[in-house]
């Protein structure tokens, strides 16, 4: 999944650098600086996005291992940023396997499951034509060397075995 600002696109950065070099050649230093600044911001954002996901981990904790249809339980997601570079936000992506034995619900009992988009299907290896759902939660991070936790309520829909695996994290600049 990739959301890219226009300043992070390589072609835009190269064009800005080329125009800045032309401006320097014609001794237009102010124009050159005005063109160079957005290119440098784009490069910095790109480096930040690549480096920000390193040394970040997510753990999912549950208190009970068995449930019956209709039972609810609390899952705790724990995100650990184990580096000096702070994270602005993190998305937790938890695919829901078919058949859905349990699903995330709000306090009112409404499903929090969402339809997977094309990029998420590619990320999790789901065929494009197949219907698939995902639990997505955005979490704000406050700094480096921090651990942030949040809880969600899940409800058992029917009998079956549900293994919580393939949890992914996604972040950006």
Tab-separated table of C-alpha atoms in Angstrom:
chain	number	residue	atom	x	y	z
A	1	UNK	CA	0.000	0.000	0.000
A	2	UNK	CA	1.564	3.245	-0.999
A	3	UNK	CA	0.365	6.810	-0.658
A	4	UNK	CA	2.941	9.098	-2.212
A	5	UNK	CA	3.025	12.879	-2.110
A	6	UNK	CA	3.889	14.627	-5.347
A	7	UNK	CA	7.243	15.723	-3.860
A	8	UNK	CA	8.287	12.111	-3.308
A	9	UNK	CA	7.908	11.137	-6.962
A	10	UNK	CA	11.314	10.595	-8.574
A	11	UNK	CA	10.430	12.360	-11.837
A	12	UNK	CA	9.278	15.494	-9.993
A	13	UNK	CA	12.438	15.497	-7.869
A	14	UNK	CA	14.695	15.119	-10.917
A	15	UNK	CA	12.869	17.902	-12.777
A	16	UNK	CA	13.149	20.222	-9.751
A	17	UNK	CA	16.884	19.472	-9.432
A	18	UNK	CA	17.408	20.042	-13.176
A	19	UNK	CA	15.514	23.348	-13.091
A	20	UNK	CA	17.507	24.384	-10.013
A	21	UNK	CA	20.777	23.649	-11.841
A	22	UNK	CA	19.601	25.692	-14.841
A	23	UNK	CA	18.694	28.565	-12.493
A	24	UNK	CA	22.198	28.444	-10.954
A	25	UNK	CA	23.724	28.516	-14.455
A	26	UNK	CA	21.773	31.706	-15.200
A	27	UNK	CA	22.723	33.147	-11.780
A	28	UNK	CA	19.158	33.020	-10.470
A	29	UNK	CA	20.128	31.911	-6.951
A	30	UNK	CA	16.789	32.741	-5.299
A	31	UNK	CA	14.884	30.751	-7.919
A	32	UNK	CA	17.402	27.932	-7.608
A	33	UNK	CA	16.883	27.765	-3.824
A	34	UNK	CA	13.088	27.858	-4.270
A	35	UNK	CA	13.297	24.872	-6.639
A	36	UNK	CA	15.868	22.978	-4.580
A	37	UNK	CA	13.943	23.158	-1.296
A	38	UNK	CA	10.901	21.059	-2.386
A	39	UNK	CA	13.206	18.492	-4.006
A	40	UNK	CA	15.167	18.136	-0.756
A	41	UNK	CA	11.933	17.887	1.260
A	42	UNK	CA	10.817	15.084	-1.071
A	43	UNK	CA	14.112	13.225	-0.678
A	44	UNK	CA	13.987	13.630	3.119
A	45	UNK	CA	10.412	12.320	3.218
A	46	UNK	CA	11.410	9.318	1.153
A	47	UNK	CA	14.338	8.480	3.449
A	48	UNK	CA	12.152	8.991	6.547
A	49	UNK	CA	9.446	6.655	5.204
A	50	UNK	CA	11.957	3.890	4.456
A	51	UNK	CA	13.768	4.223	7.799
A	52	UNK	CA	10.678	4.727	9.964
A	53	UNK	CA	9.385	1.131	9.690
A	54	UNK	CA	12.686	-0.459	10.728
A	55	UNK	CA	12.845	-1.779	14.308
A	56	UNK	CA	9.083	-1.491	14.778
A	57	UNK	CA	7.235	-4.552	16.030
A	58	UNK	CA	3.664	-5.453	16.845
A	59	UNK	CA	2.436	-8.054	19.327
A	60	UNK	CA	-1.108	-9.274	19.737
A	61	UNK	CA	-2.094	-10.451	23.210
A	62	UNK	CA	-5.255	-12.271	24.279
A	63	UNK	CA	-6.339	-13.377	27.723
A	64	UNK	CA	-8.403	-16.389	26.715
A	65	UNK	CA	-7.641	-19.057	24.200
A	66	UNK	CA	-11.128	-20.593	23.863
A	67	UNK	CA	-14.479	-19.045	23.075
A	68	UNK	CA	-17.975	-20.113	22.112
A	69	UNK	CA	-20.190	-18.435	19.488
A	70	UNK	CA	-21.462	-15.153	20.909
A	71	UNK	CA	-18.581	-14.778	23.401
A	72	UNK	CA	-16.474	-11.629	23.352
A	73	UNK	CA	-12.842	-11.106	24.220
A	74	UNK	CA	-10.375	-8.249	24.341
A	75	UNK	CA	-7.295	-8.254	22.096
A	76	UNK	CA	-4.415	-5.956	22.956
A	77	UNK	CA	-2.198	-4.722	20.145
A	78	UNK	CA	1.198	-3.528	21.357
A	79	UNK	CA	3.357	-1.495	18.959
A	80	UNK	CA	6.991	-1.008	19.917
A	81	UNK	CA	9.170	1.615	18.241
A	82	UNK	CA	12.671	0.468	19.142
A	83	UNK	CA	14.721	3.247	17.548
A	84	UNK	CA	15.479	6.966	17.804
A	85	UNK	CA	13.419	7.978	14.746
A	86	UNK	CA	9.861	8.781	15.870
A	87	UNK	CA	6.750	7.496	14.106
A	88	UNK	CA	3.908	9.861	13.354
A	89	UNK	CA	1.285	7.151	12.854
A	90	UNK	CA	0.968	3.418	12.364
A	91	UNK	CA	-1.835	1.429	10.762
A	92	UNK	CA	-2.438	-2.073	12.081
A	93	UNK	CA	-3.745	-4.387	9.375
A	94	UNK	CA	-5.247	-7.700	10.513
A	95	UNK	CA	-6.673	-9.834	7.686
A	96	UNK	CA	-9.831	-11.780	8.528
A	97	UNK	CA	-9.689	-15.292	7.185
A	98	UNK	CA	-12.685	-16.959	5.554
A	99	UNK	CA	-14.797	-18.351	7.031
A	100	UNK	CA	-14.790	-15.599	9.638
A	101	UNK	CA	-14.945	-17.323	13.034
A	102	UNK	CA	-14.453	-14.101	14.967
A	103	UNK	CA	-14.456	-10.453	14.051
A	104	UNK	CA	-13.678	-7.081	15.619
A	105	UNK	CA	-16.708	-5.225	16.968
A	106	UNK	CA	-17.406	-1.775	18.386
A	107	UNK	CA	-18.716	-1.194	21.899
A	108	UNK	CA	-22.228	-1.259	20.402
A	109	UNK	CA	-21.520	-4.634	18.771
A	110	UNK	CA	-21.225	-3.395	15.166
A	111	UNK	CA	-18.614	-5.040	12.970
A	112	UNK	CA	-15.359	-3.130	12.452
A	113	UNK	CA	-14.354	-5.342	9.529
A	114	UNK	CA	-13.765	-3.517	6.249
A	115	UNK	CA	-13.456	-4.706	2.686
A	116	UNK	CA	-9.847	-5.185	1.525
A	117	UNK	CA	-8.758	-2.869	-1.273
A	118	UNK	CA	-6.570	-3.971	-4.188
A	119	UNK	CA	-3.260	-2.994	-2.552
A	120	UNK	CA	-4.164	-4.892	0.629
A	121	UNK	CA	-5.142	-7.976	-1.377
A	122	UNK	CA	-1.735	-7.864	-3.056
A	123	UNK	CA	0.021	-7.375	0.300
A	124	UNK	CA	-1.694	-10.421	1.833
A	125	UNK	CA	-1.658	-12.593	-1.312
A	126	UNK	CA	-5.445	-12.624	-1.792
A	127	UNK	CA	-6.624	-13.096	-5.408
A	128	UNK	CA	-8.099	-9.859	-6.824
A	129	UNK	CA	-11.491	-11.432	-7.604
A	130	UNK	CA	-11.914	-12.896	-4.100
A	131	UNK	CA	-13.918	-11.071	-1.431
A	132	UNK	CA	-11.815	-10.436	1.674
A	133	UNK	CA	-12.118	-8.396	4.844
A	134	UNK	CA	-9.593	-6.694	7.060
A	135	UNK	CA	-9.443	-4.988	10.437
A	136	UNK	CA	-7.655	-1.661	10.136
A	137	UNK	CA	-6.777	0.570	13.079
A	138	UNK	CA	-4.723	3.775	12.970
A	139	UNK	CA	-2.613	4.515	16.009
A	140	UNK	CA	-0.808	7.788	16.707
A	141	UNK	CA	2.730	7.420	17.962
A	142	UNK	CA	4.408	10.024	20.095
A	143	UNK	CA	8.101	9.421	19.835
A	144	UNK	CA	11.145	7.246	19.745
A	145	UNK	CA	11.825	4.282	22.016
A	146	UNK	CA	8.099	4.126	22.909
A	147	UNK	CA	5.556	1.347	23.209
A	148	UNK	CA	1.915	2.105	22.510
A	149	UNK	CA	-0.976	-0.261	23.229
A	150	UNK	CA	-4.645	-0.256	22.359
A	151	UNK	CA	-7.409	-2.779	22.855
A	152	UNK	CA	-10.182	-4.022	20.608
A	153	UNK	CA	-13.188	-6.183	21.286
A	154	UNK	CA	-13.667	-9.312	19.170
A	155	UNK	CA	-16.738	-11.512	19.015
A	156	UNK	CA	-16.864	-15.215	18.161
A	157	UNK	CA	-19.277	-15.623	15.254
A	158	UNK	CA	-19.242	-19.400	14.924
A	159	UNK	CA	-17.289	-22.487	15.844
A	160	UNK	CA	-13.854	-22.896	14.391
A	161	UNK	CA	-10.173	-22.265	14.918
A	162	UNK	CA	-8.921	-18.757	14.391
A	163	UNK	CA	-5.205	-18.114	14.344
A	164	UNK	CA	-4.101	-14.506	14.623
A	165	UNK	CA	-1.215	-14.319	12.230
A	166	UNK	CA	-0.116	-12.200	9.315
A	167	UNK	CA	-0.641	-8.933	11.225
A	168	UNK	CA	1.054	-6.116	9.350
A	169	UNK	CA	1.975	-2.565	10.192
A	170	UNK	CA	2.032	0.304	7.758
A	171	UNK	CA	3.383	3.812	8.302
A	172	UNK	CA	4.546	6.851	6.402
A	173	UNK	CA	6.021	10.293	6.765
